[in-house]
Tab-separated table of C-alpha atoms in Angstrom:
chain	number	residue	atom	x	y	z
M	20	MET	CA	-23.463	5.505	13.599
M	21	PHE	CA	-22.054	5.511	10.034
M	22	LYS	CA	-19.871	8.501	10.887
M	23	TYR	CA	-17.656	6.344	13.124
M	24	ILE	CA	-17.113	3.880	10.292
M	25	LEU	CA	-16.445	6.786	7.918
M	26	VAL	CA	-13.921	8.412	10.277
M	27	ASN	CA	-12.263	5.051	10.942
M	28	GLU	CA	-11.985	4.383	7.226
M	29	LEU	CA	-10.567	7.837	6.488
M	30	ARG	CA	-8.021	7.413	9.265
M	31	ALA	CA	-7.058	4.014	7.858
M	32	LEU	CA	-6.458	5.679	4.481
M	33	LEU	CA	-4.140	8.226	6.093
M	34	TYR	CA	-2.482	6.058	8.751
M	35	THR	CA	-1.600	3.301	6.313
M	36	TRP	CA	-0.321	5.751	3.668
M	37	LYS	CA	-2.617	4.064	1.166
M	38	SER	CA	-4.162	7.359	0.122
M	39	MET	CA	-0.757	9.011	-0.265
M	40	VAL	CA	0.256	6.334	-2.757
M	41	TRP	CA	-2.988	6.858	-4.700
M	42	PHE	CA	-2.542	10.635	-4.718
M	43	LEU	CA	1.056	10.335	-5.866
M	44	ILE	CA	0.073	8.000	-8.727
M	45	THR	CA	-2.775	10.350	-9.677
M	46	SER	CA	-0.547	13.429	-9.681
M	47	VAL	CA	2.116	11.720	-11.782
M	48	ILE	CA	-0.453	10.519	-14.366
M	49	PHE	CA	-2.204	13.919	-14.582
M	50	SER	CA	1.098	15.794	-14.790
M	51	PHE	CA	2.391	13.503	-17.497
M	52	ALA	CA	-0.837	13.740	-19.538
M	53	SER	CA	-1.075	17.540	-19.215
M	54	TYR	CA	2.596	17.974	-20.063
M	55	LEU	CA	2.165	15.889	-23.222
M	56	PHE	CA	-0.977	17.768	-24.279
M	57	LEU	CA	0.754	21.117	-23.946
M	58	THR	CA	4.272	20.360	-25.173
M	59	ASP	CA	4.195	17.373	-27.517
M	60	LYS	CA	4.534	18.473	-31.166
M	61	GLU	CA	1.529	16.538	-32.422
M	62	LEU	CA	-0.677	16.508	-29.318
M	63	SER	CA	-0.364	20.256	-28.847
M	64	LEU	CA	-1.859	20.705	-32.325
M	65	LEU	CA	-5.123	19.148	-31.098
M	66	ASP	CA	-8.142	21.340	-30.712
M	67	GLN	CA	-8.446	22.553	-27.091
M	68	SER	CA	-11.843	20.892	-26.652
M	69	GLU	CA	-10.408	17.578	-27.823
M	70	MET	CA	-7.476	18.017	-25.465
M	71	LEU	CA	-9.863	18.574	-22.560
M	72	TRP	CA	-11.980	15.632	-23.600
M	73	LEU	CA	-8.898	13.386	-23.611
M	74	LEU	CA	-7.854	14.782	-20.227
M	75	SER	CA	-11.303	13.965	-18.823
M	76	LYS	CA	-10.813	10.385	-20.047
M	77	VAL	CA	-7.496	10.252	-18.218
M	78	ILE	CA	-9.044	11.696	-15.018
M	79	ILE	CA	-12.107	9.461	-14.936
M	80	GLY	CA	-10.178	6.407	-16.140
M	81	THR	CA	-7.529	6.836	-13.443
M	82	ALA	CA	-10.182	7.404	-10.767
M	83	LEU	CA	-12.161	4.335	-11.876
M	84	MET	CA	-9.052	2.168	-11.737
M	85	ILE	CA	-7.988	3.433	-8.295
M	86	ILE	CA	-11.496	3.209	-6.845
M	87	THR	CA	-11.906	-0.325	-8.208
M	88	VAL	CA	-8.681	-1.487	-6.594
M	89	ASP	CA	-9.360	0.347	-3.332
M	90	ALA	CA	-13.058	-0.517	-2.968
M	91	SER	CA	-12.351	-4.196	-3.668
M	92	SER	CA	-10.656	-4.473	-0.292
M	93	THR	CA	-12.792	-2.000	1.672
M	94	ILE	CA	-15.460	-4.529	2.661
M	95	THR	CA	-13.590	-7.769	2.042
M	96	GLY	CA	-10.665	-6.572	4.204
M	97	GLU	CA	-12.991	-6.660	7.214
M	98	PHE	CA	-13.716	-10.336	6.551
M	99	GLU	CA	-10.154	-11.316	5.697
M	100	LYS	CA	-8.688	-9.587	8.763
M	101	GLU	CA	-11.562	-10.968	10.879
M	102	THR	CA	-12.552	-7.501	12.090
M	103	ALA	CA	-16.109	-7.779	10.729
M	104	GLU	CA	-17.234	-10.088	13.541
M	105	SER	CA	-16.304	-7.642	16.304
M	106	LEU	CA	-17.965	-4.764	14.422
M	107	PHE	CA	-21.233	-6.641	13.945
M	108	LEU	CA	-21.285	-7.710	17.596
M	109	THR	CA	-22.019	-4.045	18.351
M	110	PRO	CA	-25.390	-2.428	17.546
M	111	LEU	CA	-23.903	-1.213	14.247
M	112	SER	CA	-26.387	-1.822	11.429
M	113	LEU	CA	-25.393	-3.120	8.027
M	114	LYS	CA	-26.855	0.071	6.521
M	115	ASP	CA	-24.526	2.274	8.621
M	116	PHE	CA	-21.579	0.004	7.879
M	117	VAL	CA	-22.131	0.243	4.104
M	118	LEU	CA	-22.891	3.974	4.182
M	119	GLY	CA	-19.710	4.743	6.151
M	120	LYS	CA	-17.590	2.664	3.784
M	121	LEU	CA	-19.293	4.148	0.715
M	122	LEU	CA	-18.715	7.733	1.811
M	123	ALA	CA	-15.084	7.022	2.690
M	124	SER	CA	-14.514	5.471	-0.708
M	125	LEU	CA	-16.307	8.384	-2.378
M	126	SER	CA	-14.049	10.838	-0.567
M	127	LEU	CA	-11.126	9.244	-2.396
M	128	TRP	CA	-12.779	10.221	-5.692
M	129	ILE	CA	-13.400	13.755	-4.410
M	130	ALA	CA	-9.699	14.028	-3.524
M	131	ILE	CA	-8.693	12.746	-6.977
M	132	PHE	CA	-11.080	15.262	-8.554
M	133	LEU	CA	-9.590	18.116	-6.507
M	134	ILE	CA	-6.107	17.084	-7.649
M	135	ALA	CA	-7.402	17.137	-11.257
M	136	VAL	CA	-8.916	20.655	-11.097
M	137	PRO	CA	-5.635	22.623	-11.501
M	138	TYR	CA	-4.676	20.444	-14.477
M	139	ILE	CA	-8.084	21.090	-16.093
M	140	ILE	CA	-7.671	24.835	-15.515
M	141	VAL	CA	-4.209	24.844	-17.115
M	142	VAL	CA	-5.226	22.772	-20.151
M	143	SER	CA	-8.471	24.743	-20.628
M	144	ALA	CA	-6.844	28.211	-20.314
M	145	GLY	CA	-8.853	30.660	-22.390
M	146	SER	CA	-11.846	28.357	-22.889
M	147	HIS	CA	-15.280	29.676	-21.852
M	148	VAL	CA	-16.640	26.248	-20.856
M	149	THR	CA	-14.045	25.520	-18.157
M	150	ALA	CA	-16.438	25.958	-15.217
M	151	ALA	CA	-19.209	23.935	-16.852
M	152	PHE	CA	-16.718	21.248	-17.839
M	153	ILE	CA	-15.392	20.997	-14.261
M	154	MET	CA	-18.949	20.744	-12.919
M	155	PHE	CA	-19.823	18.023	-15.413
M	156	VAL	CA	-16.662	16.039	-14.611
M	157	LEU	CA	-17.609	16.271	-10.923
M	158	MET	CA	-21.276	15.353	-11.419
M	159	LEU	CA	-20.833	12.545	-13.950
M	160	GLY	CA	-17.683	11.254	-12.277
M	161	THR	CA	-19.417	11.105	-8.900
M	162	MET	CA	-22.397	9.221	-10.348
M	163	LEU	CA	-20.192	6.780	-12.223
M	164	ILE	CA	-17.865	6.173	-9.266
M	165	LEU	CA	-20.818	5.744	-6.902
M	166	GLY	CA	-22.340	3.161	-9.249
M	167	PHE	CA	-19.048	1.289	-9.435
M	168	GLN	CA	-18.582	1.380	-5.664
M	169	MET	CA	-22.031	-0.060	-5.047
M	170	MET	CA	-21.416	-2.765	-7.627
M	171	ILE	CA	-18.036	-3.620	-6.051
M	172	PHE	CA	-19.553	-3.649	-2.536
M	173	GLY	CA	-22.262	-5.993	-3.816
M	174	ILE	CA	-19.600	-8.318	-5.245
M	175	SER	CA	-17.642	-8.041	-1.960
M	176	PHE	CA	-20.608	-9.267	0.093
M	177	LEU	CA	-21.022	-12.217	-2.259
M	178	PHE	CA	-17.368	-13.325	-2.398
M	179	ARG	CA	-15.915	-11.967	0.878
M	180	SER	CA	-12.498	-12.297	-0.747
M	181	SER	CA	-10.532	-9.315	-2.044
M	182	LYS	CA	-8.840	-11.355	-4.787
M	183	ASN	CA	-12.131	-12.591	-6.265
M	184	THR	CA	-13.773	-9.188	-5.863
M	185	LEU	CA	-10.878	-7.371	-7.527
M	186	THR	CA	-10.689	-9.818	-10.439
M	187	THR	CA	-14.445	-9.681	-11.073
M	188	SER	CA	-14.570	-5.892	-10.760
M	189	LEU	CA	-11.632	-5.407	-13.122
M	190	VAL	CA	-13.237	-7.699	-15.718
M	191	ILE	CA	-16.467	-5.664	-15.516
M	192	LEU	CA	-14.530	-2.399	-15.702
M	193	LEU	CA	-12.650	-3.643	-18.762
M	194	ALA	CA	-15.894	-4.835	-20.384
M	195	LEU	CA	-17.350	-1.338	-19.984
M	196	VAL	CA	-14.233	0.642	-20.843
M	197	LEU	CA	-13.406	-1.215	-24.087
M	198	PRO	CA	-16.635	-0.384	-26.004
M	199	ALA	CA	-16.221	3.245	-24.874
M	200	THR	CA	-12.962	3.389	-26.827
M	201	PHE	CA	-14.575	2.222	-30.095
M	202	SER	CA	-14.367	4.724	-32.904
M	203	SER	CA	-17.613	6.317	-34.107
M	204	THR	CA	-17.421	4.276	-37.340
M	205	LEU	CA	-17.432	1.085	-35.296
M	206	LYS	CA	-20.462	2.355	-33.352
M	207	ASN	CA	-22.543	2.440	-36.557
M	208	ASN	CA	-23.036	-1.284	-36.175
M	209	PRO	CA	-26.436	-1.836	-34.414
M	210	LEU	CA	-24.919	-3.982	-31.642
M	211	SER	CA	-22.080	-1.526	-31.026
M	212	HIS	CA	-24.582	1.315	-31.069
M	213	PHE	CA	-26.730	-0.455	-28.478
M	214	LEU	CA	-23.666	-1.097	-26.299
M	215	SER	CA	-22.700	2.533	-26.671
M	216	VAL	CA	-26.057	4.004	-25.594
M	217	THR	CA	-26.360	1.673	-22.608
M	218	ASN	CA	-22.750	1.820	-21.446
M	219	PRO	CA	-22.442	4.283	-18.526
M	220	ILE	CA	-18.772	5.053	-19.233
M	221	ASP	CA	-19.491	5.727	-22.893
M	222	ASN	CA	-22.353	8.044	-21.923
M	223	VAL	CA	-20.154	9.997	-19.508
M	224	PHE	CA	-17.623	10.673	-22.282
M	225	SER	CA	-20.396	11.477	-24.795
M	226	SER	CA	-21.868	13.973	-22.346
M	227	LEU	CA	-18.474	15.646	-21.806
M	228	ASP	CA	-18.042	15.776	-25.590
M	229	ASN	CA	-21.477	17.414	-25.773
M	230	VAL	CA	-20.351	20.046	-23.263
M	231	LEU	CA	-17.042	20.758	-24.981
M	232	VAL	CA	-17.965	20.546	-28.666
M	233	ASP	CA	-21.663	21.495	-28.778
M	234	TYR	CA	-21.473	23.824	-25.738
M	235	GLN	CA	-24.454	22.030	-24.183
M	236	THR	CA	-23.699	23.105	-20.635
M	237	THR	CA	-27.141	22.508	-19.112
M	238	LEU	CA	-28.351	19.342	-17.436
M	239	THR	CA	-31.398	19.127	-19.712
M	240	GLY	CA	-29.155	19.345	-22.742
M	241	ASN	CA	-27.282	16.289	-21.478
M	242	LEU	CA	-30.201	14.308	-20.113
M	243	LYS	CA	-29.999	11.562	-22.733
M	244	TYR	CA	-26.440	10.829	-21.559
M	245	VAL	CA	-27.057	11.317	-17.845
M	246	PHE	CA	-30.075	9.007	-17.824
M	247	PRO	CA	-28.161	5.744	-18.634
M	248	VAL	CA	-25.606	6.630	-15.933
M	249	LEU	CA	-28.470	7.047	-13.449
M	250	ILE	CA	-29.926	3.693	-14.505
M	251	PHE	CA	-26.500	2.111	-13.958
M	252	CYS	CA	-26.435	3.605	-10.432
M	253	PHE	CA	-29.896	2.237	-9.633
M	254	ALA	CA	-28.974	-1.198	-11.021
M	255	ALA	CA	-25.778	-1.220	-8.935
M	256	PHE	CA	-27.780	-0.163	-5.859
M	257	ALA	CA	-30.337	-2.932	-6.442
M	258	PHE	CA	-27.526	-5.467	-6.851
M	259	MET	CA	-25.861	-4.287	-3.636
M	260	LEU	CA	-29.191	-4.511	-1.809
M	261	TYR	CA	-29.665	-8.068	-3.075
M	262	SER	CA	-26.185	-9.182	-2.032
M	263	THR	CA	-26.537	-7.610	1.448
M	264	LYS	CA	-29.767	-9.607	1.849
M	265	LEU	CA	-27.877	-12.793	1.001
M	266	PHE	CA	-25.138	-11.710	3.420
M	267	LYS	CA	-27.664	-11.171	6.210
M	268	ARG	CA	-29.137	-14.606	5.570
M	269	SER	CA	-25.795	-16.420	5.636
M	270	GLY	CA	-24.415	-14.478	8.628
M	271	VAL	CA	-21.289	-12.445	9.251
M	272	VAL	CA	-19.173	-15.581	9.508
M	273	LYS	CA	-19.744	-17.846	6.542
M	274	ASN	CA	-18.432	-21.124	7.894
M	275	ASP	CA	-16.918	-22.587	10.995
J	6	MET	CA	-35.733	-11.433	35.264
J	7	ASN	CA	-33.999	-14.674	36.027
J	8	ILE	CA	-33.057	-16.117	32.665
J	9	ALA	CA	-29.928	-14.709	31.063
J	10	VAL	CA	-29.670	-17.115	28.139
J	11	LYS	CA	-32.168	-19.675	26.920
J	12	THR	CA	-32.008	-21.815	23.797
J	13	GLU	CA	-34.638	-24.230	22.540
J	14	ASN	CA	-33.771	-26.806	19.910
J	15	LEU	CA	-31.109	-24.493	18.526
J	16	SER	CA	-29.616	-26.008	15.377
J	17	LYS	CA	-27.091	-24.980	12.759
J	18	LEU	CA	-26.157	-26.995	9.712
J	19	TYR	CA	-22.906	-26.418	7.809
J	20	GLY	CA	-23.136	-28.349	4.562
J	21	GLN	CA	-23.695	-31.953	5.669
J	22	THR	CA	-22.411	-31.313	9.209
J	23	MET	CA	-24.760	-30.541	12.059
J	24	ALA	CA	-22.599	-28.017	13.924
J	25	VAL	CA	-25.226	-27.467	16.629
J	26	ASP	CA	-27.908	-30.096	17.033
J	27	ARG	CA	-31.164	-29.224	18.851
J	28	LEU	CA	-29.339	-27.551	21.707
J	29	SER	CA	-31.563	-26.598	24.640
J	30	LEU	CA	-29.986	-24.942	27.626
J	31	GLU	CA	-30.701	-22.289	30.178
J	32	VAL	CA	-28.336	-19.947	31.999
J	33	LYS	CA	-29.612	-17.976	34.962
J	34	ASN	CA	-28.725	-14.382	35.716
J	35	GLY	CA	-25.540	-14.049	37.732
J	36	GLU	CA	-24.280	-17.514	36.837
J	37	PHE	CA	-20.717	-18.286	35.812
J	38	PHE	CA	-21.564	-20.857	33.184
J	39	GLY	CA	-18.870	-23.087	31.713
J	40	PHE	CA	-19.343	-24.345	28.167
J	41	LEU	CA	-17.106	-27.263	27.294
J	42	GLY	CA	-16.564	-29.514	24.342
J	43	PRO	CA	-13.767	-30.986	22.248
J	44	ASN	CA	-12.481	-29.188	19.143
J	45	GLY	CA	-15.243	-28.941	16.536
J	46	ALA	CA	-17.979	-29.756	19.060
J	47	GLY	CA	-19.902	-26.591	18.207
J	48	LYS	CA	-18.919	-24.242	21.040
J	49	THR	CA	-17.909	-21.322	18.837
J	50	THR	CA	-20.934	-21.842	16.574
J	51	THR	CA	-23.194	-21.778	19.639
J	52	ILE	CA	-21.653	-18.509	20.831
J	53	ARG	CA	-22.047	-17.057	17.337
J	54	LEU	CA	-25.697	-18.104	17.329
J	55	LEU	CA	-26.238	-16.564	20.757
J	56	THR	CA	-24.610	-13.295	19.727
J	57	GLY	CA	-26.385	-13.030	16.366
J	58	ILE	CA	-23.309	-13.367	14.178
J	59	ILE	CA	-24.950	-16.304	12.415
J	60	ARG	CA	-28.593	-17.300	12.168
J	61	PRO	CA	-29.912	-20.642	13.336
J	62	ASP	CA	-31.463	-23.052	10.855
J	63	GLU	CA	-33.909	-24.147	13.543
J	64	GLY	CA	-34.790	-23.317	17.113
J	65	THR	CA	-34.669	-20.133	19.137
J	66	ALA	CA	-32.236	-18.310	21.366
J	67	ILE	CA	-33.189	-15.526	23.741
J	68	ILE	CA	-31.146	-13.257	25.960
J	69	GLN	CA	-32.277	-11.657	29.217
J	70	GLU	CA	-35.721	-13.261	29.392
J	71	ASN	CA	-37.192	-12.078	26.085
J	72	LEU	CA	-34.661	-10.440	23.799
J	73	PRO	CA	-34.035	-12.358	20.571
J	74	ALA	CA	-30.343	-13.229	20.203
J	75	GLY	CA	-28.708	-10.821	17.783
J	76	SER	CA	-31.284	-8.054	18.263
J	77	ILE	CA	-30.005	-4.525	18.892
J	78	GLU	CA	-31.358	-4.674	22.466
J	79	ALA	CA	-29.528	-7.950	23.105
J	80	LYS	CA	-26.306	-6.561	21.625
J	81	LEU	CA	-26.488	-3.533	23.912
J	82	ILE	CA	-26.440	-5.660	27.058
J	83	ALA	CA	-23.980	-8.315	25.903
J	84	GLY	CA	-20.214	-8.199	25.799
J	85	VAL	CA	-18.478	-10.693	23.561
J	86	MET	CA	-14.939	-11.888	23.225
J	87	PRO	CA	-15.121	-14.005	20.086
J	88	GLU	CA	-12.735	-16.689	18.928
J	89	SER	CA	-11.402	-14.483	16.129
J	90	ARG	CA	-9.835	-11.454	17.792
J	91	GLY	CA	-9.860	-9.207	14.685
J	92	LEU	CA	-8.054	-6.006	15.698
J	93	TYR	CA	-7.112	-2.965	13.626
J	94	GLU	CA	-3.342	-3.265	13.940
J	95	TRP	CA	-2.660	0.294	12.733
J	96	MET	CA	-4.673	1.852	15.579
J	97	THR	CA	-3.568	2.574	19.120
J	98	ALA	CA	-5.348	0.683	21.913
J	99	ARG	CA	-7.098	3.882	22.976
J	100	GLU	CA	-8.307	4.758	19.475
J	101	TYR	CA	-9.521	1.217	18.962
J	102	LEU	CA	-11.468	1.011	22.190
J	103	SER	CA	-12.965	4.454	21.780
J	104	LEU	CA	-14.274	3.406	18.328
J	105	PHE	CA	-16.183	0.598	20.019
J	106	ALA	CA	-17.328	2.858	22.833
J	107	HIS	CA	-18.858	5.111	20.172
J	108	LEU	CA	-20.426	2.187	18.332
J	109	TYR	CA	-22.125	1.191	21.604
J	110	SER	CA	-23.080	4.861	22.180
J	111	VAL	CA	-21.313	4.723	25.539
J	112	HIS	CA	-21.730	7.929	27.521
J	113	ASN	CA	-18.381	9.696	27.940
J	114	ALA	CA	-16.600	7.313	25.598
J	115	ILE	CA	-13.059	8.520	26.299
J	116	LYS	CA	-13.447	8.135	30.069
J	117	ALA	CA	-14.949	4.671	29.621
J	118	THR	CA	-12.101	3.739	27.265
J	119	ASP	CA	-9.407	4.740	29.766
J	120	GLU	CA	-11.263	2.977	32.575
J	121	LYS	CA	-11.494	-0.334	30.675
J	122	LEU	CA	-7.868	-0.129	29.570
J	123	SER	CA	-6.908	0.338	33.183
J	124	ILE	CA	-9.052	-2.643	34.282
J	125	VAL	CA	-7.250	-4.981	31.874
J	126	GLY	CA	-3.847	-3.528	32.738
J	127	LEU	CA	-3.140	-1.718	29.488
J	128	SER	CA	-3.104	1.860	30.782
J	129	HIS	CA	0.587	2.329	30.056
J	130	GLU	CA	0.217	0.938	26.552
J	131	LYS	CA	-2.840	2.917	25.520
J	132	ASN	CA	-1.016	5.047	22.956
J	133	LYS	CA	0.934	2.160	21.482
J	134	ARG	CA	-0.024	0.696	18.083
J	135	ILE	CA	-1.891	-2.609	18.406
J	136	GLY	CA	0.421	-4.087	15.769
J	137	ALA	CA	3.248	-3.858	18.304
J	138	PHE	CA	1.259	-5.693	21.013
J	139	SER	CA	2.110	-9.191	22.222
J	140	ARG	CA	-0.530	-11.906	21.911
J	141	GLY	CA	-1.385	-11.561	25.579
J	142	MET	CA	-1.822	-7.800	25.297
J	143	LYS	CA	-4.113	-8.263	22.310
J	144	GLN	CA	-6.110	-10.731	24.360
J	145	ARG	CA	-6.486	-8.178	27.162
J	146	LEU	CA	-7.552	-5.530	24.675
J	147	CYS	CA	-10.236	-7.867	23.331
J	148	LEU	CA	-11.496	-8.347	26.859
J	149	ALA	CA	-11.574	-4.578	27.354
J	150	ARG	CA	-13.605	-4.339	24.119
J	151	ALA	CA	-16.060	-6.907	25.504
J	152	LEU	CA	-16.438	-4.807	28.677
J	153	ILE	CA	-16.747	-1.391	27.049
J	154	ASN	CA	-20.575	-1.308	27.144
J	155	LYS	CA	-20.806	-2.466	30.801
J	156	PRO	CA	-22.470	-5.728	29.736
J	157	LYS	CA	-24.933	-7.719	31.830
J	158	ILE	CA	-23.886	-10.890	30.029
J	159	LEU	CA	-20.386	-11.767	28.883
J	160	PHE	CA	-19.785	-14.379	26.197
J	161	LEU	CA	-16.161	-15.439	26.325
J	162	ASP	CA	-14.607	-17.819	23.821
J	163	GLU	CA	-11.213	-18.990	25.091
J	164	PRO	CA	-10.429	-15.697	26.860
J	165	THR	CA	-7.146	-16.799	28.419
J	166	LEU	CA	-5.747	-18.460	25.307
J	167	GLY	CA	-2.150	-17.356	24.755
J	168	LEU	CA	-1.760	-15.696	28.141
J	169	ASP	CA	1.075	-16.505	30.513
J	170	PRO	CA	0.124	-17.872	33.993
J	171	LYS	CA	0.194	-14.381	35.522
J	172	GLY	CA	-1.998	-13.035	32.730
J	173	GLN	CA	-4.404	-15.952	33.153
J	174	GLU	CA	-4.631	-15.289	36.873
J	175	ASP	CA	-5.286	-11.575	36.327
J	176	ILE	CA	-8.125	-12.329	33.920
J	177	GLN	CA	-9.570	-14.946	36.292
J	178	ILE	CA	-9.569	-12.455	39.182
J	179	LEU	CA	-11.211	-9.841	36.967
J	180	LEU	CA	-13.898	-12.264	35.777
J	181	LYS	CA	-14.619	-13.364	39.343
J	182	ALA	CA	-15.038	-9.724	40.365
J	183	LEU	CA	-17.371	-9.054	37.436
J	184	ASN	CA	-19.432	-12.119	38.299
J	185	ALA	CA	-19.592	-11.012	41.938
J	186	ASP	CA	-20.994	-7.708	40.640
J	187	GLY	CA	-23.834	-9.630	39.012
J	188	VAL	CA	-22.507	-10.059	35.455
J	189	THR	CA	-23.554	-13.379	33.933
J	190	ILE	CA	-20.639	-15.126	32.275
J	191	PHE	CA	-20.924	-17.675	29.492
J	192	TYR	CA	-17.458	-19.153	29.408
J	193	SER	CA	-16.042	-21.445	26.772
J	194	SER	CA	-12.597	-22.864	27.365
J	195	HIS	CA	-10.372	-25.903	26.970
J	196	LEU	CA	-8.653	-25.229	30.285
J	197	LEU	CA	-10.603	-27.614	32.498
J	198	ASN	CA	-8.907	-26.569	35.736
J	199	GLU	CA	-9.846	-22.981	35.061
J	200	VAL	CA	-13.455	-23.929	34.297
J	201	ALA	CA	-13.676	-26.095	37.427
J	202	MET	CA	-12.330	-23.247	39.535
J	203	LEU	CA	-14.488	-20.461	38.084
J	204	CYS	CA	-17.782	-21.912	36.927
J	205	SER	CA	-20.809	-22.605	39.086
J	206	ARG	CA	-22.441	-24.755	36.417
J	207	ILE	CA	-21.077	-26.490	33.337
J	208	ALA	CA	-22.521	-27.786	30.080
J	209	VAL	CA	-20.682	-30.235	27.832
J	210	ILE	CA	-21.432	-30.534	24.136
J	211	HIS	CA	-20.182	-33.124	21.705
J	212	HIS	CA	-20.895	-33.280	17.963
J	213	GLY	CA	-23.203	-30.292	18.460
J	214	LYS	CA	-25.361	-32.087	21.046
J	215	LEU	CA	-25.666	-31.294	24.708
J	216	VAL	CA	-24.397	-34.383	26.533
J	217	ALA	CA	-24.553	-33.154	30.141
J	218	GLN	CA	-25.073	-30.069	32.244
J	219	GLY	CA	-25.023	-29.219	35.927
J	220	THR	CA	-22.667	-28.486	38.785
J	221	ILE	CA	-19.485	-30.529	39.036
J	222	SER	CA	-21.058	-32.801	41.660
J	223	GLN	CA	-24.119	-33.293	39.430
J	224	LEU	CA	-21.811	-34.184	36.520
J	225	GLN	CA	-19.946	-36.621	38.780
J	226	GLU	CA	-23.272	-38.266	39.616
J	227	GLN	CA	-24.407	-38.370	35.992
J	228	THR	CA	-21.196	-40.050	34.862
J	229	GLY	CA	-20.758	-42.253	37.924
J	230	LEU	CA	-17.293	-40.776	38.517
J	231	THR	CA	-17.974	-39.615	42.053
J	232	ASN	CA	-14.408	-38.943	43.107
J	233	SER	CA	-13.002	-37.784	39.787
J	234	GLY	CA	-12.064	-34.362	38.516
J	235	LEU	CA	-13.540	-32.476	35.589
J	236	LYS	CA	-10.943	-33.892	33.198
J	237	ASP	CA	-12.108	-37.494	33.718
J	238	ILE	CA	-15.756	-36.464	33.534
J	239	PHE	CA	-15.083	-34.560	30.300
J	240	LEU	CA	-13.205	-37.468	28.737
J	241	LYS	CA	-15.969	-39.899	29.664
J	242	LEU	CA	-18.682	-37.641	28.258
J	243	THR	CA	-16.860	-36.896	25.023
J	244	GLY	CA	-15.137	-40.221	24.390
J	245	ASP	CA	-16.679	-41.819	21.258
């Protein structure tokens, strides 16, 4: 049954031109970043691996921002536009509803990733880790985005308001992104170090650094960075499960 | 299989307000059952409890003899036109209805979609965006959605609200035909004339409590208003 929700959601993305706006923003940001890396006097002096690492930050950062904004209204929109009631009057299960929405939202990330691939290829011209780097951006990006989506869906079921969900999600995103931008000197502090090794975003960038600088292109070589991202995904899944239980208990319509 | 809907001590509390208070009623198969009450009496909450959109705090509700309200089996045999219409404005009527046909796993969804659109008089508008529909057309589309799974029981919450007299008459004729075909109809409305004309039995709730139920003549007897219409009976039963 989830496939009908997925198809409906994908059609909504196309029909309402929402996705086109996202893709345009993405293309402009990636073009601008790549252009600067390759033509700016100072940026073009950067080592190619550092250039790629910065580009990966731009790609994943842009995707996280877009997914956060988009996913914040994916579930809550059904409550605000009062379409949830008619959907749940059918035999549609909550599991199928969430799965359909999750896959639709994930497809937005896949599209953003596909837009990013040509830019990666151009910036990484001549590098022998291009393929591995692309695979790692896809794998780590997918895990990170999936974790964020589940967390945002969990928040959506609790608040049922897109404004509150978006604000909360952006605060969490900011709280995770900021420590990831700390310099390595700052991370020598025990607290900063702890934040760094537990922060999923930080671990994604550390893993990509590991691929580009230390040529660790195997999964086992990156396990210590992949593991915290996996834990984040499981925690987000558990949170979503908890909030859907609360949702089931309180009913599709919260109040009369 | 004689009981279409049965509730026992059904209760729902919203904060400090008892929206539905130990409601016990029974609707038989094939009945056209009117459900009346003033604004805020608990009609919509009752329908939401019966269709599984919200859970009761106490009591039970069953559909078709033994199916718990809100269960998948109950949803498959019930058609609902809720108070909140909730339509995807960017879709065409046909796309919208076929989505629901698929969600109900209706055999030959496209054929069923066209058939229901034709029944509610929207055949010529099937490829038009819902956003461009008038209120009455949206109302008809909601009714088509409620009929898409060929329900045995129809729960209708103000189905003719916003329709012009011709539209109201069309819906009334359609509902009569469905009832004649054996579909049980649970009908909530503020239009007392309409209820008096369509319904074989009526229940009145006030402050979440059932205050009377029966045929119009039984309600006349209960209130002592032997020669009065439903409006007077309703006002007497719900006057504080």
